[in-house]
Structures are given as C-alpha cells and as structure tokens.
Short mmCIF file of C-alpha atoms in Angstrom, two decimals:
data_model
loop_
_atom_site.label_atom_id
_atom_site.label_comp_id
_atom_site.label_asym_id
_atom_site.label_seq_id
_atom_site.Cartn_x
_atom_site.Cartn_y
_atom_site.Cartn_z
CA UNK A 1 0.00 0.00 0.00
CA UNK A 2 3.20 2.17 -0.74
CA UNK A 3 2.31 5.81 -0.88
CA UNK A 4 4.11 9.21 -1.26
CA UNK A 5 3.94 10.89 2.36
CA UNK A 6 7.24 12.10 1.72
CA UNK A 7 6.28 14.84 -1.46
CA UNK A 8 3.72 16.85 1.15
CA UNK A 9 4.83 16.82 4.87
CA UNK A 10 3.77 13.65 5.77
CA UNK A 11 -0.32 13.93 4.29
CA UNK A 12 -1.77 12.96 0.85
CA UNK A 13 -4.79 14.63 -0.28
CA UNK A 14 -7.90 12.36 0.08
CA UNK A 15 -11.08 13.55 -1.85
CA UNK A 16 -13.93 11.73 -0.77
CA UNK A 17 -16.90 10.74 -3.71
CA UNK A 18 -20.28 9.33 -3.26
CA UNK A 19 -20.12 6.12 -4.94
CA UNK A 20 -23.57 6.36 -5.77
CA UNK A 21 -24.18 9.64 -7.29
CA UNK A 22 -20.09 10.35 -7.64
CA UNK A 23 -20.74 13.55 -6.20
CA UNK A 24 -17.38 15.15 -4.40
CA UNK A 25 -18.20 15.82 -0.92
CA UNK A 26 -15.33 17.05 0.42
CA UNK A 27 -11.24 17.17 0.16
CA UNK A 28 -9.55 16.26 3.89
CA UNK A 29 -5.76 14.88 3.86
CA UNK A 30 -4.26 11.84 5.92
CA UNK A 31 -1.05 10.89 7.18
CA UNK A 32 0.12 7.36 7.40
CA UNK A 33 -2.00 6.30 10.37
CA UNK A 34 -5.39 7.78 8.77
CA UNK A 35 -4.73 6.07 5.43
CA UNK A 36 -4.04 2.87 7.82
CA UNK A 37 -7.03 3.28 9.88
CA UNK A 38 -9.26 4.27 7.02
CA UNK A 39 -8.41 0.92 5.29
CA UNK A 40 -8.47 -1.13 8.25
CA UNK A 41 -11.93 0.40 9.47
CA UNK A 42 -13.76 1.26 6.85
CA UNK A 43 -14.67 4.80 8.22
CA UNK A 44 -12.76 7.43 6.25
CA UNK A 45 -10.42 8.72 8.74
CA UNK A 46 -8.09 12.31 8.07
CA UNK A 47 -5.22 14.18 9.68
CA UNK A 48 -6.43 17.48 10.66
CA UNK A 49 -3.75 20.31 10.33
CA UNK A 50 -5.69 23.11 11.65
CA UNK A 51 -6.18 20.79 14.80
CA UNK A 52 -3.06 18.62 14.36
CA UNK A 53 -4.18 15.43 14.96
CA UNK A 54 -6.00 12.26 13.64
CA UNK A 55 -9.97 12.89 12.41
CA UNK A 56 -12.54 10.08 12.37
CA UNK A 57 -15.04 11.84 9.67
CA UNK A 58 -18.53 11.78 12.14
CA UNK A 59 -16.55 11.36 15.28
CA UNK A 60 -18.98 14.13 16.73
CA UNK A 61 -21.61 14.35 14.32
CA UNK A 62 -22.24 10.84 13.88
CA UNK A 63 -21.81 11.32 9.94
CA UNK A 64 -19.14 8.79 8.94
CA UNK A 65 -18.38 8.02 5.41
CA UNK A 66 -17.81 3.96 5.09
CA UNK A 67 -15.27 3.36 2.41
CA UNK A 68 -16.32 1.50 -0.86
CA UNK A 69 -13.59 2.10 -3.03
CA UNK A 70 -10.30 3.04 -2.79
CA UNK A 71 -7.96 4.58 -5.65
CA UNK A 72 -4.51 5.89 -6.00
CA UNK A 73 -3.30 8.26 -8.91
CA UNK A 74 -0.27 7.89 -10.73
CA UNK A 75 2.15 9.29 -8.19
CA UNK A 76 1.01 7.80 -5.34
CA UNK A 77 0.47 11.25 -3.43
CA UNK A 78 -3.66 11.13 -3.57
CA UNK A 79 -6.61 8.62 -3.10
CA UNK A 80 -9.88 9.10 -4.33
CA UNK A 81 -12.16 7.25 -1.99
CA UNK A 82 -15.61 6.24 -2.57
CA UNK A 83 -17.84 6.57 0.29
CA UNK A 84 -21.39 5.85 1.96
CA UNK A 85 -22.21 8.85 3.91
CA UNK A 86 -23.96 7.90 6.47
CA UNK A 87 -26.41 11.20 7.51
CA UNK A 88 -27.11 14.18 5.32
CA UNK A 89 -24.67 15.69 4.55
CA UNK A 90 -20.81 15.90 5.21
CA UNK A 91 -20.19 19.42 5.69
CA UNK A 92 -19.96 20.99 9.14
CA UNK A 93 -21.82 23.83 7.68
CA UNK A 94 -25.07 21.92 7.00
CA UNK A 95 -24.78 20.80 3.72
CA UNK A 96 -24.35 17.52 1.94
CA UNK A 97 -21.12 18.52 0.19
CA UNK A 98 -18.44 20.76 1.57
CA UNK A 99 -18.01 22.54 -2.08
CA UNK A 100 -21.89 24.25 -1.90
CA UNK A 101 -20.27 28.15 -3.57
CA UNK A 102 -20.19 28.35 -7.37
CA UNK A 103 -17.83 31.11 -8.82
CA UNK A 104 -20.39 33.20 -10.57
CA UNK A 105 -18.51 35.96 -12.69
CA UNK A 106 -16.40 36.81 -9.81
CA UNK A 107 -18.07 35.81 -7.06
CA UNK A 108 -18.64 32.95 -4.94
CA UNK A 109 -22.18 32.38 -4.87
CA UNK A 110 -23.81 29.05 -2.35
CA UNK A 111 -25.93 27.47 -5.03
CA UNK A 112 -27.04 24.27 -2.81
CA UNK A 113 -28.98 24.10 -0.01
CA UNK A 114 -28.70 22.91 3.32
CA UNK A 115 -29.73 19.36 4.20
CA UNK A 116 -29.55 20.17 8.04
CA UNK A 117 -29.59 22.46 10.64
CA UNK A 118 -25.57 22.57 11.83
CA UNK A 119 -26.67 23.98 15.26
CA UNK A 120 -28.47 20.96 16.14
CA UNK A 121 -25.92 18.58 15.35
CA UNK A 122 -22.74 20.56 15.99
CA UNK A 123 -23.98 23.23 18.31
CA UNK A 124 -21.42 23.40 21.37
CA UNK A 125 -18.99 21.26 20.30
CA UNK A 126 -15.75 22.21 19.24
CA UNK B 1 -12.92 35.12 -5.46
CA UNK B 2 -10.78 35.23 -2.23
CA UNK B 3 -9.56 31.77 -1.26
CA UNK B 4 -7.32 30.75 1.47
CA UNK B 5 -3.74 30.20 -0.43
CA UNK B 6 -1.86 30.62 2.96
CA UNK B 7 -2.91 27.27 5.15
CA UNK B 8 -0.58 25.29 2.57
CA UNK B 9 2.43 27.59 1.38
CA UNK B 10 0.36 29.52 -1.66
CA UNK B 11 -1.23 26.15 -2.81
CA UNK B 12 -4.56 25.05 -2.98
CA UNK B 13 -6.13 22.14 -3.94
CA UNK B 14 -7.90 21.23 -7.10
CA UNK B 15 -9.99 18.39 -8.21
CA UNK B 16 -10.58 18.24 -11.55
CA UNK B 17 -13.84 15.83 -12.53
CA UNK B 18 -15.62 15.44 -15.35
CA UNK B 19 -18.29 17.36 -16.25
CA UNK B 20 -20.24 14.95 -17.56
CA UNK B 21 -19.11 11.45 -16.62
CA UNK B 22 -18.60 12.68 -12.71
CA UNK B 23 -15.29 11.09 -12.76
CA UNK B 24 -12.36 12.57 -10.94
CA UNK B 25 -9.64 12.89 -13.50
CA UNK B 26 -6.57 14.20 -11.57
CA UNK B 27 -5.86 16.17 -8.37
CA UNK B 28 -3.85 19.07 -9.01
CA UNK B 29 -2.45 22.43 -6.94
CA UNK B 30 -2.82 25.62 -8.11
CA UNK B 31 -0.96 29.21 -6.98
CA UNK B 32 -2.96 32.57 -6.68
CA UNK B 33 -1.49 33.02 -10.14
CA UNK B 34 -2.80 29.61 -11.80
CA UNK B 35 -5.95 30.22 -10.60
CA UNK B 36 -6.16 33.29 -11.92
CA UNK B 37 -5.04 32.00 -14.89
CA UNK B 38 -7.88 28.86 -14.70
CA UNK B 39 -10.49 31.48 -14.78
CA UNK B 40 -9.24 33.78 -17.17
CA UNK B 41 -8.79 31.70 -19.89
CA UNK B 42 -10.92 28.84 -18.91
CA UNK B 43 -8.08 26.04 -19.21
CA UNK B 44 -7.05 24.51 -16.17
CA UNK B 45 -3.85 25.83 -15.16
CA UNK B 46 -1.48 24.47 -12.13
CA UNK B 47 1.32 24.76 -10.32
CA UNK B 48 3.62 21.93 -10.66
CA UNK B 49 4.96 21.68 -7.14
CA UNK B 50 8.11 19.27 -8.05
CA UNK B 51 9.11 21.61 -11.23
CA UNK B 52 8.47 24.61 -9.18
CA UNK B 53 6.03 26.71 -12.21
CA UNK B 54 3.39 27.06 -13.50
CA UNK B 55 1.96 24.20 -15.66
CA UNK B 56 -1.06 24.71 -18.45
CA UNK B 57 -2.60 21.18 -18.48
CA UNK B 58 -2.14 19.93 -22.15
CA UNK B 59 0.53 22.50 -23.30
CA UNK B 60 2.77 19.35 -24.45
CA UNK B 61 0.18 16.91 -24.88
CA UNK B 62 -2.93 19.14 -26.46
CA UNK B 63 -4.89 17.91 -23.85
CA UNK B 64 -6.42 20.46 -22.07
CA UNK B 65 -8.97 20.83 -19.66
CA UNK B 66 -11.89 23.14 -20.54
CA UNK B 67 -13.35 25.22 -17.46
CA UNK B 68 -17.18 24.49 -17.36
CA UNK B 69 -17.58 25.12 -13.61
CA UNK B 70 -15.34 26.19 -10.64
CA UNK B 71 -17.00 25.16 -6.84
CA UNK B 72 -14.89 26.02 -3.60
CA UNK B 73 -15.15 24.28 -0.46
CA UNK B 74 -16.83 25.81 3.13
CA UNK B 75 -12.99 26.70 3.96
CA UNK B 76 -11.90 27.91 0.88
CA UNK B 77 -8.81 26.16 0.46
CA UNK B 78 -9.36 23.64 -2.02
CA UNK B 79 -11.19 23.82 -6.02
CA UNK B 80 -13.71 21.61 -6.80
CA UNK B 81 -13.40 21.98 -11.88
CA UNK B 82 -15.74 20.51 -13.67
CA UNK B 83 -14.21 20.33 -17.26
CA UNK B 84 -14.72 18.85 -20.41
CA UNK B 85 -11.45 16.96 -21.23
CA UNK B 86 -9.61 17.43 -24.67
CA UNK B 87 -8.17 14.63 -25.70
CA UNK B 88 -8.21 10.75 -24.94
CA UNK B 89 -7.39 10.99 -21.31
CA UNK B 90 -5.79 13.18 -18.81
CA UNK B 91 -2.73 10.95 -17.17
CA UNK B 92 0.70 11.18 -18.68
CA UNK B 93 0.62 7.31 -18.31
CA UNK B 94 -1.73 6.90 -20.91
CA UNK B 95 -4.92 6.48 -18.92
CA UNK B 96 -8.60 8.79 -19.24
CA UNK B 97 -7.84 9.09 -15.47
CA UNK B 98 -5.19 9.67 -13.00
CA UNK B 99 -6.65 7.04 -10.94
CA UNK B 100 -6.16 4.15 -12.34
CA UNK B 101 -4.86 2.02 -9.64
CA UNK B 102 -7.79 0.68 -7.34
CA UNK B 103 -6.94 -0.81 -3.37
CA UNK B 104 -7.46 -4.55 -3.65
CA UNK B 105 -6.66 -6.42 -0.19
CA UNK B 106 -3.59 -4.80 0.71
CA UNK B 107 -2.29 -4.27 -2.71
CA UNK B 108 -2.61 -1.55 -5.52
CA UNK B 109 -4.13 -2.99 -9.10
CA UNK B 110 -4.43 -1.57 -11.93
CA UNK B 111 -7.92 -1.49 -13.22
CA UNK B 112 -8.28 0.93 -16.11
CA UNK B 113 -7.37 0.13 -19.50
CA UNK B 114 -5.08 2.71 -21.27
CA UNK B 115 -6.72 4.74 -24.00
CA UNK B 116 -3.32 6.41 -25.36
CA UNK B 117 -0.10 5.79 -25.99
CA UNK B 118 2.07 7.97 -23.71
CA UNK B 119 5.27 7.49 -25.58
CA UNK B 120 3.43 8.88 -28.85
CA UNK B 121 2.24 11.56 -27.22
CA UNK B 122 4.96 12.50 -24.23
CA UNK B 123 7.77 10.58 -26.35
CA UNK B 124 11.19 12.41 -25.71
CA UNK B 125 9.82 15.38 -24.27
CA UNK B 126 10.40 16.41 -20.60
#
C-alpha cells in the first residue's frame, strides 16, 4: 500500500466521492496512520492540520463516510475514496457537500442548499 | 474570489472531474497566479509543485482541460473543476484518469485500460 507521504509533509490529499451519485463531498488529507485506519476500518479517517491530529469523519456528528472504493493516482500522493455517507450531509456547515459556492462571474455564490440544521448537530462542540 | 492560499504555502487544492461522466480525472495544486489563470482563460492551469512553475494542463500533450464550472469548499482552500477533457485521457501514463490504480486487499491494481499511448504523445519530451 506504498504511498508518497514524503512529497507533502507527511499527508496525501484524500477527496472523498459518493459512490452512488459520484458527487465530491469534500477534500480532507491523511497521514500514514489515517490512510491505515481508514483501510483497516472502513470509516474514512483524516489528519487534521488546523487541529493537528488524527480525524474520524462523524466522530462528533455521527456522519461517517464507510469506504467502498479506494484509488490511488499515478504518483502515489492522492486517493480518491468512494464513500457511503452515512447522515445528510458531510459538511460541518449543514450541507451535503463541503463545495456548496459556485464562482459566478467573480463571485462565490452558495448554489445548494442545506440538508440540516448545523446547530443541532454541531452546536457546542468544538 | 478570495480563497485561502496561505494554510498550505500559496497552494490550494484542485480536483478536476468530469463534467459529464462525474469522474475525478486528476488532483492538481494551483498558486494565486494559476488560478487566476484557470479562470481567465478557462483552461485549467497548475502549479507543478516538483518543477516549481506554473503548468497549463495539455501544453505538451494538447490535452487540455476546458473550465465548465469552478466550486470552492466551506474553507476555501481547495477547487472543486468541472471540465470537459480534450483529448483521450488526462494521465501522462496513458490512462482517461489519473486514478487508475484501485486498493485490492492490501495491494494496488491496476484497473483501467489505457486509452493512449504515452510514448506517442509524451515521447522524448520532458
């Protein structure tokens, strides 16, 4: 399961895809142990570097993505994983996918809309 | 179109998919500058982070990646491209996709079937 930690500080970029509707939900990255523990598991796991430390996706929300799929790209420095996402949505912000703005012109416009109420499932928690 | 180019030394991240199909293609970084540059002239435009410039997807090959919609994520640090792809496929290695290697058991497999030759295209050039 050779991959390229080296090329990025330790992380390769993960994007995460709906295996039904191949939608992108969202882009995290993972260091050796997430990649491990998302493959063991089957619960897409990420290395946060805002918070520095290992991520199970729905660890607090209860929104966990269980791997289908697994790819690597031709240099070994990204996986696309294919996920079940388990609740509505993936994005802390209430919607199902974490890319929800559009450039329009200039401008990023939010062009989805939300699939839950963020407050209730994140409200008081880090 | 403010996005966050600081978290990861100037770089953010871009998935390019197909704007059709769904399929992710390739994962990609792109500079202030090759963003810029994406939007501008609506090819896909990177920044090669091991050859240190800019890179216009397709300007050896001719296979470049036409710009038919630009998301962003909730934090703004990574590109979600639809495109229409020019061309028989996007991976120097002769496949439609970067990811052509799929996570069986413990090992990577190849599980595309290449629709190019790379040395006809890429032959003796860098």
């Amino acid at each position: 399961m050779n991959l390229d930690f080296a090329k990025s500080d330790g992380l390769i970029t993960a994007v995460i895809q709906d295996h039904q509707s191949g939608r992108v939900l969202m882009v995290g990255y993972m260091n050796e142990e997430a990649f491990r523990l998302t493959v063991d598991t089957g619960f897409a796991t990420f290395y946060s570097r805002s918070r520095k430390k290992l991520w199970l996706k729905g660890e607090s929300s209860g929104h966990r993505l269980v791997v289908k799929e697994i790819r690597t790209d031709c240099d070994l420095d990204a996986v696309l994983v294919a996920v079940e996402a388990i609740g509505p949505g993936v994005c802390h912000e209430g919607y199902e996918s974490c890319f929800f703005r559009k450039l329009d012109g200039r401008e990023w416009k939010v062009v989805d809309t939300r699939t839950y109420d963020p407050n209730a499932v994140y409200g008081g928690k880090a």
